[in-house]
Short mmCIF file of C-alpha atoms and ligand atoms in Angstrom, two decimals:
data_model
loop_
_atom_site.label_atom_id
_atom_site.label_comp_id
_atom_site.label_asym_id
_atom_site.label_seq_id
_atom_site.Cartn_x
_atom_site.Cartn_y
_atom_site.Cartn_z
CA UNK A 12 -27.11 224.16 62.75
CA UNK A 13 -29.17 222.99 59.79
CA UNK A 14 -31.47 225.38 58.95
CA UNK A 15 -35.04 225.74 57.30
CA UNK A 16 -34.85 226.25 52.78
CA UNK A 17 -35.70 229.38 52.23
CA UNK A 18 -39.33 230.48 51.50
CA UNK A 19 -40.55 227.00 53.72
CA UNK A 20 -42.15 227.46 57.25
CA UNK A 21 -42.91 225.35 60.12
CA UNK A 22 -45.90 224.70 62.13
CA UNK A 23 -45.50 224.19 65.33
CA UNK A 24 -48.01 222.93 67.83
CA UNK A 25 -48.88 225.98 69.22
CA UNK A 26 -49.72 227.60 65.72
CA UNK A 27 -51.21 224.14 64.50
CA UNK A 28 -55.03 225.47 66.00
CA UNK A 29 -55.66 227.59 63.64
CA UNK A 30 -54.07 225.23 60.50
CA UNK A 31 -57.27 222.51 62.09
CA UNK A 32 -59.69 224.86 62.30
CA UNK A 33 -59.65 225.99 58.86
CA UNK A 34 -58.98 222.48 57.71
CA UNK A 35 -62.21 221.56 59.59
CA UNK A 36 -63.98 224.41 58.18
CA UNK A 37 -63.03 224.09 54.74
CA UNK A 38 -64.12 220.00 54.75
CA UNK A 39 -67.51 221.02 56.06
CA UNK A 40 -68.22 223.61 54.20
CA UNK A 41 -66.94 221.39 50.83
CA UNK A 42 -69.19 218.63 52.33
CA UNK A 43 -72.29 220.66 52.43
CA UNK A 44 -71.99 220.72 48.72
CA UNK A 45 -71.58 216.99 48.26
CA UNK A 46 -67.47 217.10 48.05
CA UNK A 47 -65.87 214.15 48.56
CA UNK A 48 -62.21 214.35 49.93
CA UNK A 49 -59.32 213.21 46.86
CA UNK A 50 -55.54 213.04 47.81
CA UNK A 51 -53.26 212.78 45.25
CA UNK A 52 -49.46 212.39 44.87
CA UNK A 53 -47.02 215.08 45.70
CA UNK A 54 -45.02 214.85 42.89
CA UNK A 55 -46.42 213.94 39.27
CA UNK A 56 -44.51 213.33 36.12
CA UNK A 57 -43.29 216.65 34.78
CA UNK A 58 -45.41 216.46 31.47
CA UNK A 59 -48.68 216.80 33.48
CA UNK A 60 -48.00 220.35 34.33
CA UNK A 61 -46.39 221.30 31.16
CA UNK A 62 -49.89 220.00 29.66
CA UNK A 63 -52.25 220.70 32.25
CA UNK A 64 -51.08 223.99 33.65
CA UNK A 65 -49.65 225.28 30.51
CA UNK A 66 -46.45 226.11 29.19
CA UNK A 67 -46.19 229.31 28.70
CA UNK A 68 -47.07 230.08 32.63
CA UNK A 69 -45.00 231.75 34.96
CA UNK A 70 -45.47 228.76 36.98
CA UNK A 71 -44.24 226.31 33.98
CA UNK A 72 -41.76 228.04 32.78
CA UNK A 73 -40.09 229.37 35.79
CA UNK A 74 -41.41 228.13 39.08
CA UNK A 75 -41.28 224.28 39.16
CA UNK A 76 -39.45 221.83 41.30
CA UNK A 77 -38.12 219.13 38.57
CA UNK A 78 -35.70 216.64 38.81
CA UNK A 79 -34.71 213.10 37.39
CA UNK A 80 -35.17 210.79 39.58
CA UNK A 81 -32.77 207.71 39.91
CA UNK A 82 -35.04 205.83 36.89
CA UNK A 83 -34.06 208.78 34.27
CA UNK A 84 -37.88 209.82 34.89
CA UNK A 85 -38.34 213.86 35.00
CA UNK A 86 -40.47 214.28 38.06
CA UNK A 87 -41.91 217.57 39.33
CA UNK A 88 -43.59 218.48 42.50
CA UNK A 89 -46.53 219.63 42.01
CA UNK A 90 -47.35 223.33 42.03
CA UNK A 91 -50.88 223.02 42.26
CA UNK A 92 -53.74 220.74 42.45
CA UNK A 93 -55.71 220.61 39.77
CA UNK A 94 -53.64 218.58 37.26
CA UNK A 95 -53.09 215.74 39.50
CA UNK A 96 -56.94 215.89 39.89
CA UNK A 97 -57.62 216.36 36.31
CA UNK A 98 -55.26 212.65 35.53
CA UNK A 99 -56.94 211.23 38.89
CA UNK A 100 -59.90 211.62 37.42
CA UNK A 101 -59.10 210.08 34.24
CA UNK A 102 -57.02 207.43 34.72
CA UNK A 103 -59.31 205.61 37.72
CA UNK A 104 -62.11 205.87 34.96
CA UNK A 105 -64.48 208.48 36.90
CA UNK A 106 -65.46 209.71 33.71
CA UNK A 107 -68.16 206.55 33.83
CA UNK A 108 -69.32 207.37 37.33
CA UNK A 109 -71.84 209.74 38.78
CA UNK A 110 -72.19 213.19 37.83
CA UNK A 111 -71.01 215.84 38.57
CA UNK A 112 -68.27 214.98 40.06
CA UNK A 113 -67.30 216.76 42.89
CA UNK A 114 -63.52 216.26 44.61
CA UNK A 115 -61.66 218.81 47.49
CA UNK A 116 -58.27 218.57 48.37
CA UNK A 117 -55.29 219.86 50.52
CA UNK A 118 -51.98 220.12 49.04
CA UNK A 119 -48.78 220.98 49.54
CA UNK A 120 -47.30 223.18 46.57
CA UNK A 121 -44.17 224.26 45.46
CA UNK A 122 -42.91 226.46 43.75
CA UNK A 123 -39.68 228.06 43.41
CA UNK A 124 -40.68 231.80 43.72
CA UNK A 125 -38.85 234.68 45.66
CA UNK A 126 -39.80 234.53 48.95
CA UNK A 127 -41.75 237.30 50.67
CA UNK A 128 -45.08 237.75 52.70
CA UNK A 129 -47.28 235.39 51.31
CA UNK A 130 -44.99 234.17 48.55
CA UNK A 131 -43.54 231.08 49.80
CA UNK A 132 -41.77 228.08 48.32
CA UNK A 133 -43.61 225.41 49.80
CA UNK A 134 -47.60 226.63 50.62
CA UNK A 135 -50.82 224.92 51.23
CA UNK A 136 -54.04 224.93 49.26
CA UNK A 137 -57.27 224.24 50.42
CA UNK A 138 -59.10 223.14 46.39
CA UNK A 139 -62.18 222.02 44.98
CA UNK A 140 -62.75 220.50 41.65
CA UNK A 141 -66.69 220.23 40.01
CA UNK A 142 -66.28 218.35 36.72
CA UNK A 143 -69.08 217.68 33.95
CA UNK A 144 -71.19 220.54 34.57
CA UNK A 145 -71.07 223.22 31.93
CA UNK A 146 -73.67 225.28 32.48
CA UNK A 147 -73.42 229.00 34.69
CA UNK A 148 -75.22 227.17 37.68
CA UNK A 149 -71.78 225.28 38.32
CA UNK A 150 -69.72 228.11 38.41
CA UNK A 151 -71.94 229.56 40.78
CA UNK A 152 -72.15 226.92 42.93
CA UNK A 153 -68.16 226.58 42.82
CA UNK A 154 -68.16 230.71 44.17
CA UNK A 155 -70.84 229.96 46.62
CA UNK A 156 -68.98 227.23 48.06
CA UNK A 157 -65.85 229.64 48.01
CA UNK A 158 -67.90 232.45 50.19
CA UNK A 159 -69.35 230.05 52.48
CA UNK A 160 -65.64 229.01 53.66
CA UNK A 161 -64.56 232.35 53.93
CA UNK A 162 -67.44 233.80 55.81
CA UNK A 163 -67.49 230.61 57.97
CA UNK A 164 -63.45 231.10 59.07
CA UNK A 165 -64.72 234.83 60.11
CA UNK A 166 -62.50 236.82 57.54
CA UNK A 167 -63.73 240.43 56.94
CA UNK A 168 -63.49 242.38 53.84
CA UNK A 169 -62.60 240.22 50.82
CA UNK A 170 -63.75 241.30 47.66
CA UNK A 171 -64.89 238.72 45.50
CA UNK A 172 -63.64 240.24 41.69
CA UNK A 173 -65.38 238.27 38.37
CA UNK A 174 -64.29 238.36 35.09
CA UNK A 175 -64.90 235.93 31.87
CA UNK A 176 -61.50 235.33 29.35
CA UNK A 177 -63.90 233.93 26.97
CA UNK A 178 -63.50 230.45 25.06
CA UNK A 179 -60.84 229.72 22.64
CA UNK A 180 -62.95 231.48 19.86
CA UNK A 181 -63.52 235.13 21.74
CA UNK A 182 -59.75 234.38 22.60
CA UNK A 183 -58.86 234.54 18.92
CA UNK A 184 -60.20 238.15 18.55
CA UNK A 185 -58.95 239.32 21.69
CA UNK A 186 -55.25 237.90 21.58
CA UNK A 187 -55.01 239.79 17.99
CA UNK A 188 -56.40 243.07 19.92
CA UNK A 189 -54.03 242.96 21.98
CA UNK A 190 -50.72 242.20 20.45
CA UNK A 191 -52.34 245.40 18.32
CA UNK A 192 -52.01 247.31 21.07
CA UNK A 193 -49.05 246.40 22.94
CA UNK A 194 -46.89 246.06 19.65
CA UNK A 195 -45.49 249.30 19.56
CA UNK A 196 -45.35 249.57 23.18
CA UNK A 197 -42.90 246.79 23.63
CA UNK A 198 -39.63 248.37 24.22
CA UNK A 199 -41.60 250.03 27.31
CA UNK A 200 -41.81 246.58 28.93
CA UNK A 201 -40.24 243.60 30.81
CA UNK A 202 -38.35 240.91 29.13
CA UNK A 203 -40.98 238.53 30.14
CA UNK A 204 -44.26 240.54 28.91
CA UNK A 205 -41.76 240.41 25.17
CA UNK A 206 -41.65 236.84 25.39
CA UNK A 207 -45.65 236.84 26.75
CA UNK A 208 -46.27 239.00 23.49
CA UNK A 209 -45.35 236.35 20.52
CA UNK A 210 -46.18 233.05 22.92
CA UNK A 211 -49.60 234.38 24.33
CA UNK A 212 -50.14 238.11 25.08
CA UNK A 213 -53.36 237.34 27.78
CA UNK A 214 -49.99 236.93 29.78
CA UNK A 215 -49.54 240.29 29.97
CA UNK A 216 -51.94 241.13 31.52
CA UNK A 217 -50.76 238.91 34.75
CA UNK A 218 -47.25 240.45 35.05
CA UNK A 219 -46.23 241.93 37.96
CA UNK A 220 -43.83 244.66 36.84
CA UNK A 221 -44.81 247.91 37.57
CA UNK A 222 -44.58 249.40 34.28
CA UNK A 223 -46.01 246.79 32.88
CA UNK A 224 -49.07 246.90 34.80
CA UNK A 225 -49.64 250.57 34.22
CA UNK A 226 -49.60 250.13 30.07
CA UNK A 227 -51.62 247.07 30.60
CA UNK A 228 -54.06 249.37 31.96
CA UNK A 229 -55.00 250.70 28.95
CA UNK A 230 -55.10 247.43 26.88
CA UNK A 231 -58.51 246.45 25.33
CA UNK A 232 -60.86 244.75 27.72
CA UNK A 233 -61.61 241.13 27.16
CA UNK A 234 -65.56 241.55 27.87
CA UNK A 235 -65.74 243.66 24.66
CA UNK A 236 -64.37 240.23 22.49
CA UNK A 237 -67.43 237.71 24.18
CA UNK A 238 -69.07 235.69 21.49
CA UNK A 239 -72.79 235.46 22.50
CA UNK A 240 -72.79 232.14 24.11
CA UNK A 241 -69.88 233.07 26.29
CA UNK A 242 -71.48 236.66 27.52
CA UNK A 243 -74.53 234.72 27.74
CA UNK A 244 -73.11 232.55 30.37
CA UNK A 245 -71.07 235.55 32.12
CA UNK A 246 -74.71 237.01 32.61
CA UNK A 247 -76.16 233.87 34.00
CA UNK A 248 -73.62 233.75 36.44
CA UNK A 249 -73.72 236.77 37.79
CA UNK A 250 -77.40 237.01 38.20
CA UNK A 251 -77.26 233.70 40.06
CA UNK A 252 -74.72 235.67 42.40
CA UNK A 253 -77.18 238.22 42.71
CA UNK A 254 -80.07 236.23 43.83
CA UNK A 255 -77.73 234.26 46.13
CA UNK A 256 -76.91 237.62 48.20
CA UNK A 257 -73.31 237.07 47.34
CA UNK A 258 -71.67 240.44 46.32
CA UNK A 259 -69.40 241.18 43.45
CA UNK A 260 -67.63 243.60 41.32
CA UNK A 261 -66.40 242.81 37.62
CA UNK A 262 -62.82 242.76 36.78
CA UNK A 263 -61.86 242.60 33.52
CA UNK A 264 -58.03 242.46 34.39
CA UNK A 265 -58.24 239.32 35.89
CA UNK A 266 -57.17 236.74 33.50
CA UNK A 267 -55.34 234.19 35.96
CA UNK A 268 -51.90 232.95 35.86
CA UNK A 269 -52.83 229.42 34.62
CA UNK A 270 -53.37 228.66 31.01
CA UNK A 271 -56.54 226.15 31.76
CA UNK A 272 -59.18 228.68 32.21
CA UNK A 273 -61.97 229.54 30.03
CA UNK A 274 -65.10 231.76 30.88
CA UNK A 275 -65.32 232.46 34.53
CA UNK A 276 -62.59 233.25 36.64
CA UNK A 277 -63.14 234.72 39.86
CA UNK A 278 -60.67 236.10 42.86
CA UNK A 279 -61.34 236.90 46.09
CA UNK A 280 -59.28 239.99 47.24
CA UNK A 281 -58.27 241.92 50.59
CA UNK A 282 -56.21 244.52 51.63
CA UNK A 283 -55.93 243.39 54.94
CA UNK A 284 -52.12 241.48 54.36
CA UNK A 285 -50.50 243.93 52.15
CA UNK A 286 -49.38 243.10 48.66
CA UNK A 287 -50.48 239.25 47.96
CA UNK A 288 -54.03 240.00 48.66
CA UNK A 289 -55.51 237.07 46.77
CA UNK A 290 -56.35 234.66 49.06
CA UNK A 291 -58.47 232.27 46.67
CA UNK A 292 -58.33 232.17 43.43
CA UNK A 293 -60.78 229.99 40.74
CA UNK A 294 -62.55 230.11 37.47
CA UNK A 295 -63.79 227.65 35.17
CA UNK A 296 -61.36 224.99 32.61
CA UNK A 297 -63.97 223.64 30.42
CA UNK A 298 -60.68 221.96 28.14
CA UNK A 299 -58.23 220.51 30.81
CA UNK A 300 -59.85 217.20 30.88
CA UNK A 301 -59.21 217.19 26.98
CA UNK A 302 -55.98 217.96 27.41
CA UNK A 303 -55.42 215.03 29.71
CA UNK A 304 -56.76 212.57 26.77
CA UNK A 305 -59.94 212.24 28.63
CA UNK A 306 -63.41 212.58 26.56
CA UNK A 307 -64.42 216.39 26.68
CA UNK A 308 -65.82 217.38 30.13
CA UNK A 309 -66.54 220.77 31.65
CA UNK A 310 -64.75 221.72 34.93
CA UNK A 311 -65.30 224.55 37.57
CA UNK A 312 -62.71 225.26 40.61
CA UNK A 313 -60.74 227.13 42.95
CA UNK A 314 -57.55 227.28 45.35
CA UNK A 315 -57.17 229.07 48.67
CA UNK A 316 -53.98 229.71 49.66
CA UNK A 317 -53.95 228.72 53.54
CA UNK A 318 -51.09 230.95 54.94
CA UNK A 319 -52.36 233.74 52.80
CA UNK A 320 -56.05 233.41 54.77
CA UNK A 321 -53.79 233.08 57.74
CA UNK A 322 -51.90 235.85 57.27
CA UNK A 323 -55.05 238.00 57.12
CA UNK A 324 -56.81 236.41 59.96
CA UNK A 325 -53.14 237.18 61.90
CA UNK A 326 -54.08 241.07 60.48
CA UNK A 327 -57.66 240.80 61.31
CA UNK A 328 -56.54 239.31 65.29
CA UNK A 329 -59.25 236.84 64.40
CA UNK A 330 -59.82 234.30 67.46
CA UNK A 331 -59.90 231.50 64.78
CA UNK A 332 -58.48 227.97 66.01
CA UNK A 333 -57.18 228.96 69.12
CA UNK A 334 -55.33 226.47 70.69
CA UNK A 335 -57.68 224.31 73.59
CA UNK A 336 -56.12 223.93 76.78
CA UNK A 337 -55.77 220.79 78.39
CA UNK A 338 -58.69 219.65 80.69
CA UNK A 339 -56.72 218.61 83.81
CA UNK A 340 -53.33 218.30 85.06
CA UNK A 341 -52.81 216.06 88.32
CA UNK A 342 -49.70 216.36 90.39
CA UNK A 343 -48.63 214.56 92.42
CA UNK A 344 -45.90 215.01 95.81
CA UNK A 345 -44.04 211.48 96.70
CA UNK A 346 -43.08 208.55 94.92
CA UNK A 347 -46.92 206.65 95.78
CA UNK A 348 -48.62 209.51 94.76
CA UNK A 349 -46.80 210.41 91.67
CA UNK A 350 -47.48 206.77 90.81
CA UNK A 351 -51.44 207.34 91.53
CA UNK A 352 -51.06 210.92 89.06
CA UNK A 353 -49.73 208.82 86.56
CA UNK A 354 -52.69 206.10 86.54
CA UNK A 355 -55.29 208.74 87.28
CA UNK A 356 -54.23 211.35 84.57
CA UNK A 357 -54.65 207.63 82.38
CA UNK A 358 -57.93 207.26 83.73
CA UNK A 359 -59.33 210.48 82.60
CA UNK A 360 -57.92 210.50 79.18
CA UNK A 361 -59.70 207.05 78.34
CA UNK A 362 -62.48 208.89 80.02
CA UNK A 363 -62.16 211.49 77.17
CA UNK A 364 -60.71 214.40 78.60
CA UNK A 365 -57.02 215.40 77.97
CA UNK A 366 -54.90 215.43 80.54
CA UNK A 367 -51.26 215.43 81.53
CA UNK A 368 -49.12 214.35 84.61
CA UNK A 369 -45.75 215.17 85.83
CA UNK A 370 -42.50 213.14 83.69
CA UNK A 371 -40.11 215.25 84.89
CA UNK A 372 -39.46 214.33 88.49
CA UNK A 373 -40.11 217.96 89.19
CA UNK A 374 -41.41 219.46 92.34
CA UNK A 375 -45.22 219.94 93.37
CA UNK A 376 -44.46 224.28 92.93
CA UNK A 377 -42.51 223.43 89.65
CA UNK A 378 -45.53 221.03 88.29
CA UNK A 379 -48.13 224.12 89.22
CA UNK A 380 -46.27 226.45 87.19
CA UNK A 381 -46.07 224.11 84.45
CA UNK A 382 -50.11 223.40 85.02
CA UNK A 383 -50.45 227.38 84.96
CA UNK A 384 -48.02 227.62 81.48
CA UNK A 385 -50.30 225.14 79.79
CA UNK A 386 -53.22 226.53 81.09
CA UNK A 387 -54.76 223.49 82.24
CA UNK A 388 -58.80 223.60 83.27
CA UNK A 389 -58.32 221.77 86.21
CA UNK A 390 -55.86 220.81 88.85
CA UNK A 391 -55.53 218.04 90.80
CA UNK A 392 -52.75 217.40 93.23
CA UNK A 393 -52.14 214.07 95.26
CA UNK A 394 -50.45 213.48 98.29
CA UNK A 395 -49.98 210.87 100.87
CA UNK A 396 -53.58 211.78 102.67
CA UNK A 397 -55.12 211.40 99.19
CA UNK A 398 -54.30 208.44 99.10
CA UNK A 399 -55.17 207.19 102.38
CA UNK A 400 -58.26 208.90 101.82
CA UNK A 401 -58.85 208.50 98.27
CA UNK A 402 -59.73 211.78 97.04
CA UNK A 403 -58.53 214.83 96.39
CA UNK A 404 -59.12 218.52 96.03
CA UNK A 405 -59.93 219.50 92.35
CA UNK A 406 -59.46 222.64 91.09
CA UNK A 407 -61.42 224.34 88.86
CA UNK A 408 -58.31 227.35 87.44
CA UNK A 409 -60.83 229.54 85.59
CA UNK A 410 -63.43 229.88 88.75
CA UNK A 411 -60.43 229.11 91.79
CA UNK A 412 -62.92 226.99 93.26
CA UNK A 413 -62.56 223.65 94.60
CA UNK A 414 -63.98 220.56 95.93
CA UNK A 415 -62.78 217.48 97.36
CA UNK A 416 -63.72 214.50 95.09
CA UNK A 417 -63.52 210.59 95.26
CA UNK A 418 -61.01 209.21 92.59
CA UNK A 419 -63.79 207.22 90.77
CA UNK A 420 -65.81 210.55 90.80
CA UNK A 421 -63.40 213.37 89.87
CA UNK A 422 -64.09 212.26 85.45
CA UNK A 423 -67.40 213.02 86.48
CA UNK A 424 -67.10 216.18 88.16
CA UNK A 425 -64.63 217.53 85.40
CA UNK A 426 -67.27 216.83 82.95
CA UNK A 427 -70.06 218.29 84.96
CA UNK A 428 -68.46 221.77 84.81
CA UNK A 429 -68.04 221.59 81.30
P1 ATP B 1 -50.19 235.07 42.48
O1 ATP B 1 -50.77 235.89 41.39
O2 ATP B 1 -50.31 235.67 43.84
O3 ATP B 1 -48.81 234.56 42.18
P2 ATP B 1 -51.28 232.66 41.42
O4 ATP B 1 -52.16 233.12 40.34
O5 ATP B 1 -49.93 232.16 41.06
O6 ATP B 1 -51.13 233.78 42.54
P3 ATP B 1 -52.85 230.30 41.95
O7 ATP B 1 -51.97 229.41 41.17
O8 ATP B 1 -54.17 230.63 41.44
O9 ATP B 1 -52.04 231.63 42.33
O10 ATP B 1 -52.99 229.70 43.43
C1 ATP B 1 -54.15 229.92 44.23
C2 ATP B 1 -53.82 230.58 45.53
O11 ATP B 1 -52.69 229.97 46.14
C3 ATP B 1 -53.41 232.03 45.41
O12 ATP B 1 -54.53 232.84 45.33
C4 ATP B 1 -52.67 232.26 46.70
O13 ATP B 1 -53.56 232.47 47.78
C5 ATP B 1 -51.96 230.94 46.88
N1 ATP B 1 -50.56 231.01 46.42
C6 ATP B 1 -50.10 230.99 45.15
N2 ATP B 1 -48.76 231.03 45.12
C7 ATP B 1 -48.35 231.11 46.40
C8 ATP B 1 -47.07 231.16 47.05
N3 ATP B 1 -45.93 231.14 46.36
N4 ATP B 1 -47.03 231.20 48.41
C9 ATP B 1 -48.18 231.20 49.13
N5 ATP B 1 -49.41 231.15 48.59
C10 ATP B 1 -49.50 231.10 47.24
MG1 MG B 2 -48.00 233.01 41.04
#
């Protein structure tokens, strides 16, 4: 048998529920903000990543899917969203049209990590995007938007943790600061963090090795480095949080595994689904669109990972998306009536309900089971007197009652009981 790569996962239609109704959830909540819906490519050519996600990521240097395709082209897929938004943006000349502009997206992303609970090779984002808007109002709209999705899908106890890296100025201080401290510390820690440590040391501060973590610990915080127009803006933000009702606590260890960010980035944390608690992630990128050629514009954002805010709905037992039953399953006994299930179960889906009918030439007892399995609404069975007579007995399976109904009038009682 063929099996499954490692670190993918199938959905299958009895999980697919929930999938929709944080799908639906996430749209409507981006919509409330004046998001439009943008889908772009799955794969990209490799130098968008290694330009718009940075190369000295984990994700860049380690995690991507490339490959020549059969034009000699090196081809990635992407392993996140924003870059292919970012060129999107650009290249169908946005940059003229109205703004802000405001984009949300699902995606696909891959990444070739080791797989584990929440660490997958192919996972889904749900994203938005809010470019040309620079000031602190933005970013708070962008975490707004981010809370209002995750109240709305019902999930308890995230944190949301703030933190500002600064702009490349602030950065300057900082990055000296800390390859002061971590210089003689080196020999302490991972092969990566060394490599982090010439290339960009903010790195550090995102590995995952234990060790590491624990001396990054004590590393200098970034707040301390803010030039005035940066902590200026860090304030702003967080008093707009404030008056918004929207709770916080300030991080200064987050930095964010992405090179783009700038100023605010923001996670929002659980301990509900053991070690990858993150389930959205965000901040702001104020010099992507630069970096993609285009004429400098300010850009907010986030990511939610969707089996991660799966996973923790699975911990919470949240009733989120269950699966809806069908509305009516009609049976039917001999050849004529089977023939009369068929046309009547038609009938009643073009009426809008769903419905489903026998198409495996099994017995009246087998097809009740099967009704039962499903957990259909209603039941209908046919038989030769229903036909003579033409109507039936329908059964309402939550209440056990029944009535018998005309054929032309059983759409109508189904919906009646609704
Ligand atoms: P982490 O620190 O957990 O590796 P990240 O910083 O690499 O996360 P982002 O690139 O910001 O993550 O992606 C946003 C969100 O996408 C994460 O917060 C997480 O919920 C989800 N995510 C990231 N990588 C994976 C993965 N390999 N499998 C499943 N979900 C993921
Ligand atoms: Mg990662």
């Amino acid at each position: 048998m063929i099996r499954i790569p490692k670190g993918c996962k199938d959905v299958l239609p009895a999980e697919a529920g929930k999938w929709q109704a944080l799908e639906r959830i996430a749209r409507e909540s981006a919509e409330a903000y004046g998001f439009g819906e943008i889908r772009t490519p799955v794969f990209e050519h490799t130098e968008l990543f290694q330009r718009g996600v940075g190369d000295t990521t984990d994700v860049v240097t380690k995690e991507m899917y490339t490959f020549l395709d059969k034009g000699g082209r090196s081809i990635t897929l992407r392993p996140e969203g924003t870059a292919g938004v970012a060129r999107a943006f650009v290249e169908n000349g946005l940059q003229g049209g109205a703004m802000p502009f405001k984009a949300y997206y699902f995606v696909s992303a891959f990444r070739y990590e080791r797989p584990q609970a929440g660490r997958l090779r192919e996972f889904h984002q749900f994203g938005a995007e809010l470019y040309g808007a620079a000031g602190p109002e933005a970013d708070a709209e962008i975490i707004s938007l981010a809370d209002l999705f995750l109240k709305r899908i019902g999930i308890g106890g995230t944190v949301l943790e703030i933190n500002s890296i600064g702009c490349k100025n602030c950065r300057t201080a900082y990055s000296a600061a800390l390859k002061e401290y971590f210089a003689p510390r080196l020999s302490e820690m991972c092969e990566d963090c060394n490599a982090r440590f010439s290339r960009n040391p903010m790195r550090i501060l995102d590995c995952k090795n234990p060790r590491c973590k624990e001396i990054a610990a004590g590393a200098p915080t970034v707040l301390d480095f803010l030039c005035e127009d940066c902590a200026a803006h860090f304030a702003s933000v967080q008093s707009l949080l404030t008056e918004t009702g929207i709770a916080y606590r300030v991080n200064p260890a987050i930095v964010r595994g992405l090179d783009y960010y700038s100023r605010t980035v923001f996670e929002f944390v659980t301990e509900a689904a053991g070690a990858q608690g993150t389930v959205l992630a965000g901040g702001r990128y104020d010099t992507l669109l630069e970096q993609m050629d285009a004429k400098p514009t300010p850009a907010v954002g986030f990511a939610a990972g969707m089996e991660r805010l799966l996973m923790v709905l699975e911990a919470e037992k949240s009733e989120v998306g269950t699966v809806s039953a069908v509305d009516c399953y009609v049976a039917g006994m001999d050849g004529p009536s089977r023939r009369k299930a068929f046309l009547l179960a038609e009938e009643l889906r073009r009426a809008g309900f769903s419905c489903e009918t026998d198409l495996l030439d099994r017995s009246v007892k087998a097809q009740m089971k099967y009704a039962d399995k499903i957990g259909a609404r209603f039941v209908v069975v046919l038989g030769s007197r229903e036909l003579e007579e033409g109507a039936a007995e329908v059964k309402n399976m939550r209440t056990s009652s029944s009535e018998r109904v005309a054929f032309d009038q059983i759409a109508q009682t189904i919906r009646s009981a609704t």
